[in-house]
Amino acid sequence: MTLAELIAQARTARDTAIATRQQEQDALMALRSDENLTEDAVSERVATRDAADAEVTRRQAALAALEAEQVREDEIAALQARTVPAATRAPAYDRVARVGTEERTYRPDQDRRGRQFEQDVAAAFLGDYEARDRLARHTQEERVERPDVVERAAGTGAFTGLVVPQYLTELYAPAAAARRPFADSCRPHDLPPQGMTVNISRITTATSTALQASENTAVSETNIDDTLLPISVQTNAGQQTLSRQAIERGAGVEPVVLDDLFRRYSTTLDSTLLNQATNGLTNVATTVAYTDASPTTAELYPKVLEGLSGVEAALLDQATGDNIAVMHSRRWYWMQNAMGATWPMITQPGIVAQTLGVNYATTYGSGVRGVLPNGTPVIVDNNIGTTLGAGTEDEIYLVDRQECHLWEDPDAPMYIRAEQPALASLGVLMVVYGYFAYTHARYAHARKIAGTGLIAPTFTGV
């Protein structure tokens, strides 16, 4: 078997290893989406994926070694052709090893500014094996044609204008965002495909029954009546105009900007549900006042129960019991900092004895962060205001999550990329938008704890 055949065989093996590795990665991602997955199952699949990674590395190293050997063989053949004595009879044509005229990997006549080289450097850093192959071939070509330059013992500082800087694109720091913890806890619905208003019928005058006064006398009758609850469909949108230079000559600029627009979209949606005038949760909730110059967690907790009592009293048989408490992260950590020697008189399911609730130690935006002493789940959301009331107060919201309705387009947010509007200035317009509607007022049930007892907390263990 010739060296060229060995190289072809090694390249095929390398490509097969890459395909196998991708299959293992896809299987791992599918497993992680399984709600019933176990830690052992994930660990086993990760080990299989890592083994496939190692096999790709091994196959790539073997291919690189064969290609380097081929380059060296071509060098030797070229040297032999130049050092044959003139008096020596020339061998037959098919007995001579010749250097072919294969084109260079990166050619100035085809890519004068070296853009392909720069893209391959960036792609190789992100794991593109084909880009790595092209760079390896380029290095070998340079060793053959310009060994004095490639092998010279000079550091990169001597070639500041020639060494491509390596920006750690995988470690870029996106702007932090509060995102949408409360919105993700609401009862979701698909937004109707047409119209800018969603109407809900509410029975505002109920029928009646009463004890019949005597036989053959009229029984109670009250005509049922309803009132429409109109809910406006709102548009959440943002835009950014990028120069073509930033997109075409930058590394990952467009995905980074798009990701940030999506983050702002989520934050605006969630903040609207909480804070919008008239319909936001803070404006439809009935206040449970907590006024205290020296607030403590022990004093705050009864207010939570008062609020939950009001939620159930408002909903009666429509209460689902799926209650949640929504609070700012500073309030959740303040409640955790409290120490005490008293506990609720009535035990609660899922609560360890002699503790005031449970912290699940999950990350921000990951759903339920813990439960209060009576088992009510806590949602932490930093879109809640911290300059309310006296100026440094936040609020705690208590709701039945099944009565917090959110309609969204299944495809939202949507993305428009338009080049024509800013064509004359070489700009590309990026727009992110979506439609949504919401209500917390199908039943007037929501409660909020507010007052001077919720001023900016101090962490003193009480």
PDB file of C-alpha atoms in Angstrom, residues 98-303:
ATOM      1  CA  ARG A  98       8.665  13.978  -9.231  1.00  0.00           C
ATOM      2  CA  VAL A  99       7.217  16.854  -7.211  1.00  0.00           C
ATOM      3  CA  GLY A 100       3.781  17.706  -8.513  1.00  0.00           C
ATOM      4  CA  THR A 101       2.299  21.140  -9.070  1.00  0.00           C
ATOM      5  CA  GLU A 102      -0.459  20.988  -6.433  1.00  0.00           C
ATOM      6  CA  GLU A 103      -1.789  24.454  -5.590  1.00  0.00           C
ATOM      7  CA  ARG A 104      -1.004  26.075  -2.257  1.00  0.00           C
ATOM      8  CA  THR A 105      -3.695  25.887   0.445  1.00  0.00           C
ATOM      9  CA  TYR A 106      -3.887  29.692   0.708  1.00  0.00           C
ATOM     10  CA  ARG A 107      -3.152  31.528  -2.556  1.00  0.00           C
ATOM     11  CA  PRO A 108      -2.631  35.307  -2.762  1.00  0.00           C
ATOM     12  CA  ASP A 109      -4.192  35.449  -6.221  1.00  0.00           C
ATOM     13  CA  GLN A 110      -7.439  33.984  -4.863  1.00  0.00           C
ATOM     14  CA  ASP A 111      -7.522  35.520  -1.389  1.00  0.00           C
ATOM     15  CA  ARG A 112      -5.341  38.616  -1.441  1.00  0.00           C
ATOM     16  CA  ARG A 113      -6.322  39.832   2.033  1.00  0.00           C
ATOM     17  CA  GLY A 114      -5.936  36.440   3.719  1.00  0.00           C
ATOM     18  CA  ARG A 115      -9.552  36.296   4.829  1.00  0.00           C
ATOM     19  CA  GLN A 116      -9.792  32.494   4.407  1.00  0.00           C
ATOM     20  CA  PHE A 117      -6.699  32.053   6.579  1.00  0.00           C
ATOM     21  CA  GLU A 118      -8.174  34.234   9.342  1.00  0.00           C
ATOM     22  CA  GLN A 119     -11.507  32.402   9.206  1.00  0.00           C
ATOM     23  CA  ASP A 120      -9.727  29.045   9.445  1.00  0.00           C
ATOM     24  CA  VAL A 121      -7.753  30.233  12.470  1.00  0.00           C
ATOM     25  CA  ALA A 122     -11.002  31.184  14.227  1.00  0.00           C
ATOM     26  CA  ALA A 123     -12.800  28.011  13.107  1.00  0.00           C
ATOM     27  CA  ALA A 124      -9.915  25.784  14.220  1.00  0.00           C
ATOM     28  CA  PHE A 125     -10.046  27.396  17.654  1.00  0.00           C
ATOM     29  CA  LEU A 126     -13.743  26.484  17.860  1.00  0.00           C
ATOM     30  CA  GLY A 127     -13.059  22.843  16.928  1.00  0.00           C
ATOM     31  CA  ASP A 128     -13.427  22.746  13.118  1.00  0.00           C
ATOM     32  CA  TYR A 129     -11.277  19.759  12.100  1.00  0.00           C
ATOM     33  CA  GLU A 130     -11.245  20.664   8.397  1.00  0.00           C
ATOM     34  CA  ALA A 131      -9.923  24.139   9.239  1.00  0.00           C
ATOM     35  CA  ARG A 132      -7.216  22.519  11.372  1.00  0.00           C
ATOM     36  CA  ASP A 133      -6.252  20.279   8.412  1.00  0.00           C
ATOM     37  CA  ARG A 134      -5.902  23.283   6.111  1.00  0.00           C
ATOM     38  CA  LEU A 135      -3.740  25.128   8.635  1.00  0.00           C
ATOM     39  CA  ALA A 136      -1.578  22.020   9.107  1.00  0.00           C
ATOM     40  CA  ARG A 137      -1.078  21.712   5.338  1.00  0.00           C
ATOM     41  CA  HIS A 138      -0.218  25.404   5.148  1.00  0.00           C
ATOM     42  CA  THR A 139       2.418  24.995   7.884  1.00  0.00           C
ATOM     43  CA  GLN A 140       3.952  22.040   6.053  1.00  0.00           C
ATOM     44  CA  GLU A 141       4.028  24.007   2.803  1.00  0.00           C
ATOM     45  CA  GLU A 142       5.784  26.879   4.568  1.00  0.00           C
ATOM     46  CA  ARG A 143       8.384  24.518   6.026  1.00  0.00           C
ATOM     47  CA  VAL A 144       9.205  23.268   2.514  1.00  0.00           C
ATOM     48  CA  GLU A 145       9.222  26.589   0.682  1.00  0.00           C
ATOM     49  CA  ARG A 146      10.401  28.982   3.410  1.00  0.00           C
ATOM     50  CA  PRO A 147      12.190  26.934   6.073  1.00  0.00           C
ATOM     51  CA  ASP A 148      14.413  29.888   6.973  1.00  0.00           C
ATOM     52  CA  VAL A 149      11.338  31.885   8.002  1.00  0.00           C
ATOM     53  CA  VAL A 150       9.310  29.120   9.640  1.00  0.00           C
ATOM     54  CA  GLU A 151      12.160  27.594  11.647  1.00  0.00           C
ATOM     55  CA  ARG A 152      13.817  30.843  12.664  1.00  0.00           C
ATOM     56  CA  ALA A 153      14.018  31.167  16.455  1.00  0.00           C
ATOM     57  CA  ALA A 154      12.004  34.378  16.758  1.00  0.00           C
ATOM     58  CA  GLY A 155       9.023  34.836  19.027  1.00  0.00           C
ATOM     59  CA  THR A 156       5.617  36.131  18.050  1.00  0.00           C
ATOM     60  CA  GLY A 157       6.601  39.555  19.374  1.00  0.00           C
ATOM     61  CA  ALA A 158       8.828  39.935  16.330  1.00  0.00           C
ATOM     62  CA  PHE A 159       5.831  39.538  14.013  1.00  0.00           C
ATOM     63  CA  THR A 160       3.144  41.626  15.671  1.00  0.00           C
ATOM     64  CA  GLY A 161       1.428  42.362  12.368  1.00  0.00           C
ATOM     65  CA  LEU A 162       1.502  38.752  11.209  1.00  0.00           C
ATOM     66  CA  VAL A 163       0.360  36.774  14.245  1.00  0.00           C
ATOM     67  CA  VAL A 164      -3.413  36.416  14.369  1.00  0.00           C
ATOM     68  CA  PRO A 165      -4.758  37.341  17.854  1.00  0.00           C
ATOM     69  CA  GLN A 166      -6.829  34.628  19.517  1.00  0.00           C
ATOM     70  CA  TYR A 167      -9.976  36.066  21.026  1.00  0.00           C
ATOM     71  CA  LEU A 168     -11.705  33.674  23.405  1.00  0.00           C
ATOM     72  CA  THR A 169     -15.090  33.848  21.683  1.00  0.00           C
ATOM     73  CA  GLU A 170     -16.483  30.989  23.775  1.00  0.00           C
ATOM     74  CA  LEU A 171     -15.801  32.983  26.947  1.00  0.00           C
ATOM     75  CA  TYR A 172     -17.370  36.285  25.919  1.00  0.00           C
ATOM     76  CA  ALA A 173     -19.254  37.906  28.793  1.00  0.00           C
ATOM     77  CA  PRO A 174     -22.868  38.685  27.850  1.00  0.00           C
ATOM     78  CA  ALA A 175     -24.623  41.560  29.611  1.00  0.00           C
ATOM     79  CA  ALA A 176     -26.469  40.140  32.612  1.00  0.00           C
ATOM     80  CA  ALA A 177     -30.267  40.111  32.381  1.00  0.00           C
ATOM     81  CA  ALA A 178     -33.108  39.378  34.807  1.00  0.00           C
ATOM     82  CA  ARG A 179     -34.786  37.254  32.078  1.00  0.00           C
ATOM     83  CA  ARG A 180     -38.270  35.799  32.772  1.00  0.00           C
ATOM     84  CA  PRO A 181     -38.598  33.664  35.945  1.00  0.00           C
ATOM     85  CA  PHE A 182     -42.177  34.770  36.693  1.00  0.00           C
ATOM     86  CA  ALA A 183     -43.320  34.566  33.053  1.00  0.00           C
ATOM     87  CA  ASP A 184     -42.078  30.970  32.916  1.00  0.00           C
ATOM     88  CA  SER A 185     -44.188  30.209  35.997  1.00  0.00           C
ATOM     89  CA  CYS A 186     -47.424  31.566  34.509  1.00  0.00           C
ATOM     90  CA  ARG A 187     -50.051  29.360  32.903  1.00  0.00           C
ATOM     91  CA  PRO A 188     -49.060  29.289  29.203  1.00  0.00           C
ATOM     92  CA  HIS A 189     -51.399  29.560  26.211  1.00  0.00           C
ATOM     93  CA  ASP A 190     -50.832  29.827  22.463  1.00  0.00           C
ATOM     94  CA  LEU A 191     -51.701  33.297  21.214  1.00  0.00           C
ATOM     95  CA  PRO A 192     -54.579  33.218  18.685  1.00  0.00           C
ATOM     96  CA  PRO A 193     -53.291  33.711  15.122  1.00  0.00           C
ATOM     97  CA  GLN A 194     -55.294  36.885  14.494  1.00  0.00           C
ATOM     98  CA  GLY A 195     -56.542  39.960  16.328  1.00  0.00           C
ATOM     99  CA  MET A 196     -55.039  42.452  18.739  1.00  0.00           C
ATOM    100  CA  THR A 197     -57.426  41.733  21.628  1.00  0.00           C
ATOM    101  CA  VAL A 198     -58.179  38.576  23.588  1.00  0.00           C
ATOM    102  CA  ASN A 199     -61.640  38.523  25.207  1.00  0.00           C
ATOM    103  CA  ILE A 200     -62.582  36.408  28.210  1.00  0.00           C
ATOM    104  CA  SER A 201     -66.147  36.095  29.478  1.00  0.00           C
ATOM    105  CA  ARG A 202     -66.469  36.453  33.247  1.00  0.00           C
ATOM    106  CA  ILE A 203     -69.659  35.573  35.100  1.00  0.00           C
ATOM    107  CA  THR A 204     -70.232  38.654  37.214  1.00  0.00           C
ATOM    108  CA  THR A 205     -73.824  37.939  38.241  1.00  0.00           C
ATOM    109  CA  ALA A 206     -74.408  34.372  39.358  1.00  0.00           C
ATOM    110  CA  THR A 207     -77.608  32.389  39.539  1.00  0.00           C
ATOM    111  CA  SER A 208     -79.168  31.784  42.935  1.00  0.00           C
ATOM    112  CA  THR A 209     -80.836  29.160  45.054  1.00  0.00           C
ATOM    113  CA  ALA A 210     -82.820  29.542  48.273  1.00  0.00           C
ATOM    114  CA  LEU A 211     -85.097  27.554  50.508  1.00  0.00           C
ATOM    115  CA  GLN A 212     -88.643  27.409  49.127  1.00  0.00           C
ATOM    116  CA  ALA A 213     -91.001  29.289  51.421  1.00  0.00           C
ATOM    117  CA  SER A 214     -93.769  26.721  51.012  1.00  0.00           C
ATOM    118  CA  GLU A 215     -95.126  24.264  48.511  1.00  0.00           C
ATOM    119  CA  ASN A 216     -96.161  25.670  45.124  1.00  0.00           C
ATOM    120  CA  THR A 217     -94.464  28.999  45.746  1.00  0.00           C
ATOM    121  CA  ALA A 218     -91.876  30.498  43.455  1.00  0.00           C
ATOM    122  CA  VAL A 219     -88.310  29.348  43.910  1.00  0.00           C
ATOM    123  CA  SER A 220     -85.308  31.623  43.814  1.00  0.00           C
ATOM    124  CA  GLU A 221     -84.268  32.969  40.430  1.00  0.00           C
ATOM    125  CA  THR A 222     -81.440  35.377  39.521  1.00  0.00           C
ATOM    126  CA  ASN A 223     -80.557  35.966  35.895  1.00  0.00           C
ATOM    127  CA  ILE A 224     -76.980  35.055  35.149  1.00  0.00           C
ATOM    128  CA  ASP A 225     -74.894  37.745  33.483  1.00  0.00           C
ATOM    129  CA  ASP A 226     -71.333  38.039  32.248  1.00  0.00           C
ATOM    130  CA  THR A 227     -68.876  40.828  31.541  1.00  0.00           C
ATOM    131  CA  LEU A 228     -66.130  40.702  28.940  1.00  0.00           C
ATOM    132  CA  LEU A 229     -62.555  40.991  30.128  1.00  0.00           C
ATOM    133  CA  PRO A 230     -60.655  42.470  27.156  1.00  0.00           C
ATOM    134  CA  ILE A 231     -56.909  41.751  27.107  1.00  0.00           C
ATOM    135  CA  SER A 232     -54.731  43.687  24.707  1.00  0.00           C
ATOM    136  CA  VAL A 233     -52.178  41.907  22.515  1.00  0.00           C
ATOM    137  CA  GLN A 234     -48.893  43.764  22.949  1.00  0.00           C
ATOM    138  CA  THR A 235     -45.731  43.886  20.837  1.00  0.00           C
ATOM    139  CA  ASN A 236     -42.298  43.447  22.370  1.00  0.00           C
ATOM    140  CA  ALA A 237     -39.491  44.370  19.971  1.00  0.00           C
ATOM    141  CA  GLY A 238     -35.916  45.598  19.697  1.00  0.00           C
ATOM    142  CA  GLN A 239     -33.430  46.287  16.926  1.00  0.00           C
ATOM    143  CA  GLN A 240     -29.729  46.671  16.243  1.00  0.00           C
ATOM    144  CA  THR A 241     -27.921  47.865  13.119  1.00  0.00           C
ATOM    145  CA  LEU A 242     -24.528  46.260  12.537  1.00  0.00           C
ATOM    146  CA  SER A 243     -21.938  47.220   9.966  1.00  0.00           C
ATOM    147  CA  ARG A 244     -21.138  44.607   7.372  1.00  0.00           C
ATOM    148  CA  GLN A 245     -17.531  44.946   8.473  1.00  0.00           C
ATOM    149  CA  ALA A 246     -18.467  43.797  11.978  1.00  0.00           C
ATOM    150  CA  ILE A 247     -20.399  40.807  10.639  1.00  0.00           C
ATOM    151  CA  GLU A 248     -18.037  39.749   7.858  1.00  0.00           C
ATOM    152  CA  ARG A 249     -14.718  40.451   9.533  1.00  0.00           C
ATOM    153  CA  GLY A 250     -15.663  39.773  13.139  1.00  0.00           C
ATOM    154  CA  ALA A 251     -15.785  36.414  14.896  1.00  0.00           C
ATOM    155  CA  GLY A 252     -19.305  35.513  16.041  1.00  0.00           C
ATOM    156  CA  VAL A 253     -20.538  39.117  16.201  1.00  0.00           C
ATOM    157  CA  GLU A 254     -24.021  38.468  14.806  1.00  0.00           C
ATOM    158  CA  PRO A 255     -24.875  35.544  17.152  1.00  0.00           C
ATOM    159  CA  VAL A 256     -23.653  37.544  20.157  1.00  0.00           C
ATOM    160  CA  VAL A 257     -25.879  40.530  19.286  1.00  0.00           C
ATOM    161  CA  LEU A 258     -28.846  38.264  18.564  1.00  0.00           C
ATOM    162  CA  ASP A 259     -28.406  36.489  21.906  1.00  0.00           C
ATOM    163  CA  ASP A 260     -28.402  39.839  23.711  1.00  0.00           C
ATOM    164  CA  LEU A 261     -31.591  40.938  21.915  1.00  0.00           C
ATOM    165  CA  PHE A 262     -33.292  37.713  23.029  1.00  0.00           C
ATOM    166  CA  ARG A 263     -32.185  38.382  26.619  1.00  0.00           C
ATOM    167  CA  ARG A 264     -33.647  41.904  26.509  1.00  0.00           C
ATOM    168  CA  TYR A 265     -36.866  40.513  24.981  1.00  0.00           C
ATOM    169  CA  SER A 266     -37.314  38.058  27.863  1.00  0.00           C
ATOM    170  CA  THR A 267     -36.552  40.691  30.492  1.00  0.00           C
ATOM    171  CA  THR A 268     -39.002  43.232  29.032  1.00  0.00           C
ATOM    172  CA  LEU A 269     -41.781  40.621  28.810  1.00  0.00           C
ATOM    173  CA  ASP A 270     -41.328  39.538  32.418  1.00  0.00           C
ATOM    174  CA  SER A 271     -41.039  43.088  33.739  1.00  0.00           C
ATOM    175  CA  THR A 272     -44.258  43.996  31.906  1.00  0.00           C
ATOM    176  CA  LEU A 273     -46.156  41.164  33.592  1.00  0.00           C
ATOM    177  CA  LEU A 274     -44.969  42.399  36.981  1.00  0.00           C
ATOM    178  CA  ASN A 275     -44.810  46.165  36.706  1.00  0.00           C
ATOM    179  CA  GLN A 276     -46.983  47.487  33.847  1.00  0.00           C
ATOM    180  CA  ALA A 277     -49.389  50.245  34.788  1.00  0.00           C
ATOM    181  CA  THR A 278     -52.974  49.113  35.464  1.00  0.00           C
ATOM    182  CA  ASN A 279     -52.555  45.418  34.548  1.00  0.00           C
ATOM    183  CA  GLY A 280     -49.170  44.457  35.981  1.00  0.00           C
ATOM    184  CA  LEU A 281     -49.184  42.161  39.007  1.00  0.00           C
ATOM    185  CA  THR A 282     -48.133  44.945  41.382  1.00  0.00           C
ATOM    186  CA  ASN A 283     -51.163  46.996  40.288  1.00  0.00           C
ATOM    187  CA  VAL A 284     -53.855  44.296  40.392  1.00  0.00           C
ATOM    188  CA  ALA A 285     -52.782  42.658  43.666  1.00  0.00           C
ATOM    189  CA  THR A 286     -54.480  43.501  46.935  1.00  0.00           C
ATOM    190  CA  THR A 287     -51.970  44.832  49.477  1.00  0.00           C
ATOM    191  CA  VAL A 288     -51.151  43.046  52.727  1.00  0.00           C
ATOM    192  CA  ALA A 289     -49.342  45.763  54.666  1.00  0.00           C
ATOM    193  CA  TYR A 290     -46.194  44.936  56.585  1.00  0.00           C
ATOM    194  CA  THR A 291     -45.037  48.018  58.465  1.00  0.00           C
ATOM    195  CA  ASP A 292     -42.045  47.538  60.715  1.00  0.00           C
ATOM    196  CA  ALA A 293     -38.993  49.660  61.463  1.00  0.00           C
ATOM    197  CA  SER A 294     -36.994  46.563  62.467  1.00  0.00           C
ATOM    198  CA  PRO A 295     -38.329  43.764  60.229  1.00  0.00           C
ATOM    199  CA  THR A 296     -37.550  40.112  60.855  1.00  0.00           C
ATOM    200  CA  THR A 297     -38.285  36.941  58.926  1.00  0.00           C
ATOM    201  CA  ALA A 298     -40.316  35.613  61.849  1.00  0.00           C
ATOM    202  CA  GLU A 299     -42.557  38.678  61.666  1.00  0.00           C
ATOM    203  CA  LEU A 300     -42.816  38.572  57.878  1.00  0.00           C
ATOM    204  CA  TYR A 301     -43.948  34.943  57.642  1.00  0.00           C
ATOM    205  CA  PRO A 302     -47.436  35.501  59.152  1.00  0.00           C
ATOM    206  CA  LYS A 303     -47.995  38.119  56.452  1.00  0.00           C
TER     207      LYS A 303
END
